[in-house]
């Protein structure tokens, strides 16, 4: 509001002469004697007030405003199409994309606590057997080596738990191994350290699982194997922490492969089955009898 038409100024003066110190809307005019200090605030508030014809107040109601010229950038924006047609299906598909993308962020492998724990436990073995089981001070576990020594996991559990010094110079592992049975201490590069006091039973199973399933790439698809994995998962969840019972493991192990093993099996196979994947025939037998 820059210019005030002459006729309005006259009307304002006339009105002011007729009354003393009206203020509402008075600040609207720069010529008003009420002072310019309140002008900006008053100007904002004055519009609705002066819109109603009030007899006593100075009527500074401006003449109908000419429509503001629309800036060029606004007309340009209004002329422009908001969203190109081809974008519409893309926009429509966005939620679907977001949903499927979120799905790929959760690879089960990444979150598998069993695999993570097993790999972490193997960390204490990797210095001697290699990060990927390629061997070092200790034997290589890959390329069929480990599986040739220990066809069954429970015999390997005994060996890892007990270490090699305890059975020094004794044969162990599968008699069918190419080049003959292993002999403890024959590698001549020190002993396999016993793990009885550093691992609990669940940890022993996990590290043996890592060596067999991950490093030695054993076939894990049998029902008996899946049962074992499921069992370890449950124990991880429950936080089971039981010490290794070497006598129990020796009862479960095979005397032809493990010095000191009895092969008697568990006294209570229902309540306390031998650890490791259950043999195919046992699984089949149970399935047949139930
Ligand atoms: C200090 C080095 C060292 C560490 C640590 C070590 N090992 Fe060994 N491991 C050996 C040696 C040496 C042998 C062979 C000993 C011998 O001459 O009989 C061996 C043998 C073995 C064997 C027998 C392999 C075969 O084919 O005969 C297995 C299984 C094994 N280790 C598993 C493990 C596991 C599981 C761990 C971790 C919990 C581990 N080792 C930690 C040095 C080590």
PDB file of N, CA, C and O in Angstrom, residues 186-243:
ATOM      1  N   UNK A 186      52.112 -87.674  15.025  1.00  0.00           N
ATOM      2  CA  UNK A 186      52.916 -87.986  13.845  1.00  0.00           C
ATOM      3  C   UNK A 186      53.201 -86.756  12.983  1.00  0.00           C
ATOM      4  O   UNK A 186      54.139 -86.750  12.194  1.00  0.00           O
ATOM      5  N   UNK A 187      52.414 -85.748  13.150  1.00  0.00           N
ATOM      6  CA  UNK A 187      52.639 -84.565  12.333  1.00  0.00           C
ATOM      7  C   UNK A 187      53.954 -83.888  12.722  1.00  0.00           C
ATOM      8  O   UNK A 187      54.566 -83.199  11.921  1.00  0.00           O
ATOM      9  N   UNK A 188      54.365 -84.127  13.967  1.00  0.00           N
ATOM     10  CA  UNK A 188      55.658 -83.622  14.396  1.00  0.00           C
ATOM     11  C   UNK A 188      55.733 -82.120  14.546  1.00  0.00           C
ATOM     12  O   UNK A 188      56.809 -81.530  14.477  1.00  0.00           O
ATOM     13  N   UNK A 189      54.590 -81.475  14.717  1.00  0.00           N
ATOM     14  CA  UNK A 189      54.607 -80.013  14.848  1.00  0.00           C
ATOM     15  C   UNK A 189      53.863 -79.591  16.105  1.00  0.00           C
ATOM     16  O   UNK A 189      53.154 -78.603  16.125  1.00  0.00           O
ATOM     17  N   UNK A 190      54.034 -80.396  17.148  1.00  0.00           N
ATOM     18  CA  UNK A 190      53.346 -80.068  18.394  1.00  0.00           C
ATOM     19  C   UNK A 190      52.019 -80.782  18.474  1.00  0.00           C
ATOM     20  O   UNK A 190      51.619 -81.500  17.552  1.00  0.00           O
ATOM     21  N   UNK A 191      51.372 -80.587  19.612  1.00  0.00           N
ATOM     22  CA  UNK A 191      50.141 -81.318  19.873  1.00  0.00           C
ATOM     23  C   UNK A 191      48.912 -80.460  19.608  1.00  0.00           C
ATOM     24  O   UNK A 191      48.970 -79.239  19.600  1.00  0.00           O
ATOM     25  N   UNK A 192      47.831 -81.145  19.366  1.00  0.00           N
ATOM     26  CA  UNK A 192      46.520 -80.489  19.309  1.00  0.00           C
ATOM     27  C   UNK A 192      46.099 -80.234  20.750  1.00  0.00           C
ATOM     28  O   UNK A 192      45.936 -81.185  21.523  1.00  0.00           O
ATOM     29  N   UNK A 193      45.963 -78.945  21.142  1.00  0.00           N
ATOM     30  CA  UNK A 193      45.661 -78.668  22.555  1.00  0.00           C
ATOM     31  C   UNK A 193      44.253 -79.129  22.950  1.00  0.00           C
ATOM     32  O   UNK A 193      43.298 -78.925  22.208  1.00  0.00           O
ATOM     33  N   UNK A 194      44.139 -79.742  24.123  1.00  0.00           N
ATOM     34  CA  UNK A 194      42.830 -80.180  24.633  1.00  0.00           C
ATOM     35  C   UNK A 194      41.934 -78.971  24.868  1.00  0.00           C
ATOM     36  O   UNK A 194      42.405 -77.885  25.210  1.00  0.00           O
ATOM     37  N   UNK A 195      40.641 -79.168  24.678  1.00  0.00           N
ATOM     38  CA  UNK A 195      39.688 -78.065  24.809  1.00  0.00           C
ATOM     39  C   UNK A 195      38.711 -78.274  25.964  1.00  0.00           C
ATOM     40  O   UNK A 195      37.749 -77.509  26.106  1.00  0.00           O
ATOM     41  N   UNK A 196      38.987 -79.315  26.786  1.00  0.00           N
ATOM     42  CA  UNK A 196      38.039 -79.660  27.849  1.00  0.00           C
ATOM     43  C   UNK A 196      37.725 -78.485  28.770  1.00  0.00           C
ATOM     44  O   UNK A 196      36.591 -78.344  29.224  1.00  0.00           O
ATOM     45  N   UNK A 197      38.735 -77.662  29.045  1.00  0.00           N
ATOM     46  CA  UNK A 197      38.482 -76.578  29.997  1.00  0.00           C
ATOM     47  C   UNK A 197      38.198 -75.251  29.295  1.00  0.00           C
ATOM     48  O   UNK A 197      37.871 -74.266  29.954  1.00  0.00           O
ATOM     49  N   UNK A 198      38.346 -75.206  27.961  1.00  0.00           N
ATOM     50  CA  UNK A 198      38.066 -73.915  27.307  1.00  0.00           C
ATOM     51  C   UNK A 198      36.709 -73.854  26.609  1.00  0.00           C
ATOM     52  O   UNK A 198      36.213 -72.764  26.327  1.00  0.00           O
ATOM     53  N   UNK A 199      36.118 -75.009  26.326  1.00  0.00           N
ATOM     54  CA  UNK A 199      34.811 -74.992  25.653  1.00  0.00           C
ATOM     55  C   UNK A 199      33.780 -75.731  26.494  1.00  0.00           C
ATOM     56  O   UNK A 199      34.120 -76.684  27.196  1.00  0.00           O
ATOM     57  N   UNK A 200      32.528 -75.316  26.423  1.00  0.00           N
ATOM     58  CA  UNK A 200      31.465 -76.147  26.991  1.00  0.00           C
ATOM     59  C   UNK A 200      30.941 -77.072  25.884  1.00  0.00           C
ATOM     60  O   UNK A 200      31.399 -76.996  24.730  1.00  0.00           O
ATOM     61  N   UNK A 201      30.014 -77.957  26.223  1.00  0.00           N
ATOM     62  CA  UNK A 201      29.569 -78.967  25.254  1.00  0.00           C
ATOM     63  C   UNK A 201      28.971 -78.327  23.998  1.00  0.00           C
ATOM     64  O   UNK A 201      29.252 -78.746  22.875  1.00  0.00           O
ATOM     65  N   UNK A 202      28.147 -77.287  24.193  1.00  0.00           N
ATOM     66  CA  UNK A 202      27.521 -76.641  23.038  1.00  0.00           C
ATOM     67  C   UNK A 202      28.585 -75.997  22.144  1.00  0.00           C
ATOM     68  O   UNK A 202      28.532 -76.108  20.912  1.00  0.00           O
ATOM     69  N   UNK A 203      29.568 -75.346  22.769  1.00  0.00           N
ATOM     70  CA  UNK A 203      30.635 -74.708  21.989  1.00  0.00           C
ATOM     71  C   UNK A 203      31.459 -75.744  21.224  1.00  0.00           C
ATOM     72  O   UNK A 203      31.866 -75.505  20.082  1.00  0.00           O
ATOM     73  N   UNK A 204      31.695 -76.895  21.871  1.00  0.00           N
ATOM     74  CA  UNK A 204      32.421 -77.976  21.201  1.00  0.00           C
ATOM     75  C   UNK A 204      31.661 -78.413  19.945  1.00  0.00           C
ATOM     76  O   UNK A 204      32.238 -78.561  18.869  1.00  0.00           O
ATOM     77  N   UNK A 205      30.351 -78.575  20.098  1.00  0.00           N
ATOM     78  CA  UNK A 205      29.543 -78.985  18.950  1.00  0.00           C
ATOM     79  C   UNK A 205      29.558 -77.918  17.859  1.00  0.00           C
ATOM     80  O   UNK A 205      29.641 -78.231  16.671  1.00  0.00           O
ATOM     81  N   UNK A 206      29.499 -76.658  18.284  1.00  0.00           N
ATOM     82  CA  UNK A 206      29.464 -75.569  17.297  1.00  0.00           C
ATOM     83  C   UNK A 206      30.766 -75.488  16.511  1.00  0.00           C
ATOM     84  O   UNK A 206      30.757 -75.291  15.292  1.00  0.00           O
ATOM     85  N   UNK A 207      31.893 -75.627  17.204  1.00  0.00           N
ATOM     86  CA  UNK A 207      33.167 -75.489  16.494  1.00  0.00           C
ATOM     87  C   UNK A 207      33.397 -76.701  15.576  1.00  0.00           C
ATOM     88  O   UNK A 207      33.928 -76.569  14.465  1.00  0.00           O
ATOM     89  N   UNK A 208      32.943 -77.861  16.029  1.00  0.00           N
ATOM     90  CA  UNK A 208      33.036 -79.050  15.180  1.00  0.00           C
ATOM     91  C   UNK A 208      32.117 -78.890  13.966  1.00  0.00           C
ATOM     92  O   UNK A 208      32.485 -79.230  12.831  1.00  0.00           O
ATOM     93  N   UNK A 209      30.935 -78.313  14.205  1.00  0.00           N
ATOM     94  CA  UNK A 209      30.021 -78.038  13.093  1.00  0.00           C
ATOM     95  C   UNK A 209      30.676 -77.094  12.080  1.00  0.00           C
ATOM     96  O   UNK A 209      30.611 -77.315  10.870  1.00  0.00           O
ATOM     97  N   UNK A 210      31.339 -76.061  12.584  1.00  0.00           N
ATOM     98  CA  UNK A 210      31.967 -75.099  11.671  1.00  0.00           C
ATOM     99  C   UNK A 210      33.040 -75.786  10.824  1.00  0.00           C
ATOM    100  O   UNK A 210      33.114 -75.570   9.614  1.00  0.00           O
ATOM    101  N   UNK A 211      33.861 -76.615  11.470  1.00  0.00           N
ATOM    102  CA  UNK A 211      34.922 -77.295  10.713  1.00  0.00           C
ATOM    103  C   UNK A 211      34.345 -78.241   9.669  1.00  0.00           C
ATOM    104  O   UNK A 211      34.838 -78.316   8.547  1.00  0.00           O
ATOM    105  N   UNK A 212      33.282 -78.941  10.038  1.00  0.00           N
ATOM    106  CA  UNK A 212      32.726 -79.939   9.117  1.00  0.00           C
ATOM    107  C   UNK A 212      31.841 -79.316   8.040  1.00  0.00           C
ATOM    108  O   UNK A 212      32.053 -79.514   6.847  1.00  0.00           O
ATOM    109  N   UNK A 213      30.833 -78.557   8.493  1.00  0.00           N
ATOM    110  CA  UNK A 213      29.821 -78.078   7.543  1.00  0.00           C
ATOM    111  C   UNK A 213      30.343 -76.915   6.699  1.00  0.00           C
ATOM    112  O   UNK A 213      30.076 -76.839   5.501  1.00  0.00           O
ATOM    113  N   UNK A 214      31.083 -76.002   7.327  1.00  0.00           N
ATOM    114  CA  UNK A 214      31.514 -74.805   6.607  1.00  0.00           C
ATOM    115  C   UNK A 214      32.866 -75.028   5.929  1.00  0.00           C
ATOM    116  O   UNK A 214      32.999 -74.821   4.727  1.00  0.00           O
ATOM    117  N   UNK A 215      33.866 -75.458   6.697  1.00  0.00           N
ATOM    118  CA  UNK A 215      35.208 -75.563   6.116  1.00  0.00           C
ATOM    119  C   UNK A 215      35.361 -76.817   5.254  1.00  0.00           C
ATOM    120  O   UNK A 215      35.912 -76.765   4.164  1.00  0.00           O
ATOM    121  N   UNK A 216      34.883 -77.961   5.762  1.00  0.00           N
ATOM    122  CA  UNK A 216      35.043 -79.215   5.015  1.00  0.00           C
ATOM    123  C   UNK A 216      33.868 -79.464   4.070  1.00  0.00           C
ATOM    124  O   UNK A 216      33.881 -80.453   3.323  1.00  0.00           O
ATOM    125  N   UNK A 217      32.894 -78.565   4.096  1.00  0.00           N
ATOM    126  CA  UNK A 217      31.736 -78.633   3.187  1.00  0.00           C
ATOM    127  C   UNK A 217      31.048 -79.990   3.190  1.00  0.00           C
ATOM    128  O   UNK A 217      30.714 -80.554   2.151  1.00  0.00           O
ATOM    129  N   UNK A 218      30.829 -80.478   4.392  1.00  0.00           N
ATOM    130  CA  UNK A 218      30.092 -81.736   4.525  1.00  0.00           C
ATOM    131  C   UNK A 218      28.642 -81.542   4.076  1.00  0.00           C
ATOM    132  O   UNK A 218      28.074 -80.465   4.249  1.00  0.00           O
ATOM    133  N   UNK A 219      28.055 -82.576   3.536  1.00  0.00           N
ATOM    134  CA  UNK A 219      26.652 -82.520   3.137  1.00  0.00           C
ATOM    135  C   UNK A 219      25.782 -82.460   4.397  1.00  0.00           C
ATOM    136  O   UNK A 219      25.819 -83.367   5.229  1.00  0.00           O
ATOM    137  N   UNK A 220      25.011 -81.392   4.521  1.00  0.00           N
ATOM    138  CA  UNK A 220      24.233 -81.184   5.754  1.00  0.00           C
ATOM    139  C   UNK A 220      22.741 -81.402   5.534  1.00  0.00           C
ATOM    140  O   UNK A 220      21.928 -81.002   6.368  1.00  0.00           O
ATOM    141  N   UNK A 221      22.371 -81.997   4.403  1.00  0.00           N
ATOM    142  CA  UNK A 221      20.946 -82.000   4.048  1.00  0.00           C
ATOM    143  C   UNK A 221      20.159 -83.183   4.601  1.00  0.00           C
ATOM    144  O   UNK A 221      18.960 -83.242   4.410  1.00  0.00           O
ATOM    145  N   UNK A 222      20.814 -84.126   5.288  1.00  0.00           N
ATOM    146  CA  UNK A 222      20.039 -85.267   5.779  1.00  0.00           C
ATOM    147  C   UNK A 222      19.177 -84.847   6.975  1.00  0.00           C
ATOM    148  O   UNK A 222      19.493 -83.886   7.674  1.00  0.00           O
ATOM    149  N   UNK A 223      18.075 -85.578   7.199  1.00  0.00           N
ATOM    150  CA  UNK A 223      17.212 -85.243   8.340  1.00  0.00           C
ATOM    151  C   UNK A 223      17.965 -85.301   9.665  1.00  0.00           C
ATOM    152  O   UNK A 223      17.742 -84.469  10.546  1.00  0.00           O
ATOM    153  N   UNK A 224      18.857 -86.267   9.810  1.00  0.00           N
ATOM    154  CA  UNK A 224      19.622 -86.396  11.050  1.00  0.00           C
ATOM    155  C   UNK A 224      20.512 -85.183  11.280  1.00  0.00           C
ATOM    156  O   UNK A 224      20.677 -84.720  12.414  1.00  0.00           O
ATOM    157  N   UNK A 225      21.074 -84.656  10.201  1.00  0.00           N
ATOM    158  CA  UNK A 225      21.947 -83.482  10.306  1.00  0.00           C
ATOM    159  C   UNK A 225      21.130 -82.258  10.699  1.00  0.00           C
ATOM    160  O   UNK A 225      21.517 -81.472  11.577  1.00  0.00           O
ATOM    161  N   UNK A 226      19.993 -82.117  10.026  1.00  0.00           N
ATOM    162  CA  UNK A 226      19.143 -80.954  10.321  1.00  0.00           C
ATOM    163  C   UNK A 226      18.655 -80.985  11.771  1.00  0.00           C
ATOM    164  O   UNK A 226      18.513 -79.946  12.412  1.00  0.00           O
ATOM    165  N   UNK A 227      18.417 -82.187  12.249  1.00  0.00           N
ATOM    166  CA  UNK A 227      18.001 -82.361  13.644  1.00  0.00           C
ATOM    167  C   UNK A 227      19.086 -81.820  14.597  1.00  0.00           C
ATOM    168  O   UNK A 227      18.793 -81.129  15.571  1.00  0.00           O
ATOM    169  N   UNK A 228      20.332 -82.156  14.282  1.00  0.00           N
ATOM    170  CA  UNK A 228      21.455 -81.706  15.124  1.00  0.00           C
ATOM    171  C   UNK A 228      21.554 -80.173  15.108  1.00  0.00           C
ATOM    172  O   UNK A 228      21.692 -79.534  16.163  1.00  0.00           O
ATOM    173  N   UNK A 229      21.456 -79.600  13.925  1.00  0.00           N
ATOM    174  CA  UNK A 229      21.541 -78.145  13.797  1.00  0.00           C
ATOM    175  C   UNK A 229      20.406 -77.485  14.585  1.00  0.00           C
ATOM    176  O   UNK A 229      20.611 -76.505  15.311  1.00  0.00           O
ATOM    177  N   UNK A 230      19.230 -78.087  14.464  1.00  0.00           N
ATOM    178  CA  UNK A 230      18.066 -77.550  15.181  1.00  0.00           C
ATOM    179  C   UNK A 230      18.287 -77.609  16.695  1.00  0.00           C
ATOM    180  O   UNK A 230      17.984 -76.677  17.432  1.00  0.00           O
ATOM    181  N   UNK A 231      18.859 -78.716  17.117  1.00  0.00           N
ATOM    182  CA  UNK A 231      19.164 -78.924  18.537  1.00  0.00           C
ATOM    183  C   UNK A 231      20.139 -77.840  19.040  1.00  0.00           C
ATOM    184  O   UNK A 231      19.945 -77.265  20.119  1.00  0.00           O
ATOM    185  N   UNK A 232      21.166 -77.546  18.241  1.00  0.00           N
ATOM    186  CA  UNK A 232      22.132 -76.516  18.662  1.00  0.00           C
ATOM    187  C   UNK A 232      21.467 -75.139  18.707  1.00  0.00           C
ATOM    188  O   UNK A 232      21.728 -74.337  19.608  1.00  0.00           O
ATOM    189  N   UNK A 233      20.605 -74.882  17.731  1.00  0.00           N
ATOM    190  CA  UNK A 233      19.883 -73.604  17.724  1.00  0.00           C
ATOM    191  C   UNK A 233      19.084 -73.407  19.004  1.00  0.00           C
ATOM    192  O   UNK A 233      19.088 -72.346  19.614  1.00  0.00           O
ATOM    193  N   UNK A 234      18.386 -74.472  19.383  1.00  0.00           N
ATOM    194  CA  UNK A 234      17.577 -74.397  20.598  1.00  0.00           C
ATOM    195  C   UNK A 234      18.454 -74.116  21.811  1.00  0.00           C
ATOM    196  O   UNK A 234      18.111 -73.287  22.653  1.00  0.00           O
ATOM    197  N   UNK A 235      19.589 -74.804  21.886  1.00  0.00           N
ATOM    198  CA  UNK A 235      20.461 -74.614  23.048  1.00  0.00           C
ATOM    199  C   UNK A 235      21.067 -73.209  23.080  1.00  0.00           C
ATOM    200  O   UNK A 235      21.269 -72.651  24.154  1.00  0.00           O
ATOM    201  N   UNK A 236      21.341 -72.662  21.890  1.00  0.00           N
ATOM    202  CA  UNK A 236      21.849 -71.280  21.841  1.00  0.00           C
ATOM    203  C   UNK A 236      20.784 -70.352  22.420  1.00  0.00           C
ATOM    204  O   UNK A 236      21.059 -69.494  23.254  1.00  0.00           O
ATOM    205  N   UNK A 237      19.567 -70.577  21.971  1.00  0.00           N
ATOM    206  CA  UNK A 237      18.461 -69.731  22.415  1.00  0.00           C
ATOM    207  C   UNK A 237      18.250 -69.825  23.920  1.00  0.00           C
ATOM    208  O   UNK A 237      18.009 -68.826  24.588  1.00  0.00           O
ATOM    209  N   UNK A 238      18.360 -71.051  24.437  1.00  0.00           N
ATOM    210  CA  UNK A 238      18.151 -71.261  25.865  1.00  0.00           C
ATOM    211  C   UNK A 238      19.377 -70.883  26.684  1.00  0.00           C
ATOM    212  O   UNK A 238      19.324 -70.831  27.909  1.00  0.00           O
ATOM    213  N   UNK A 239      20.505 -70.661  26.011  1.00  0.00           N
ATOM    214  CA  UNK A 239      21.738 -70.323  26.722  1.00  0.00           C
ATOM    215  C   UNK A 239      22.289 -71.490  27.525  1.00  0.00           C
ATOM    216  O   UNK A 239      22.836 -71.311  28.620  1.00  0.00           O
ATOM    217  N   UNK A 240      22.141 -72.701  26.980  1.00  0.00           N
ATOM    218  CA  UNK A 240      22.617 -73.893  27.693  1.00  0.00           C
ATOM    219  C   UNK A 240      24.137 -73.833  27.872  1.00  0.00           C
ATOM    220  O   UNK A 240      24.866 -73.495  26.945  1.00  0.00           O
ATOM    221  N   UNK A 241      24.596 -74.128  29.095  1.00  0.00           N
ATOM    222  CA  UNK A 241      26.030 -74.061  29.381  1.00  0.00           C
ATOM    223  C   UNK A 241      26.409 -75.259  30.252  1.00  0.00           C
ATOM    224  O   UNK A 241      26.392 -75.179  31.482  1.00  0.00           O
ATOM    225  N   UNK A 242      26.702 -76.379  29.594  1.00  0.00           N
ATOM    226  CA  UNK A 242      27.079 -77.580  30.338  1.00  0.00           C
ATOM    227  C   UNK A 242      28.499 -77.974  29.969  1.00  0.00           C
ATOM    228  O   UNK A 242      28.884 -77.879  28.798  1.00  0.00           O
ATOM    229  N   UNK A 243      29.270 -78.430  30.980  1.00  0.00           N
ATOM    230  CA  UNK A 243      30.655 -78.813  30.682  1.00  0.00           C
ATOM    231  C   UNK A 243      30.699 -80.040  29.780  1.00  0.00           C
ATOM    232  O   UNK A 243      29.745 -80.816  29.725  1.00  0.00           O
TER     233      UNK A 243
END
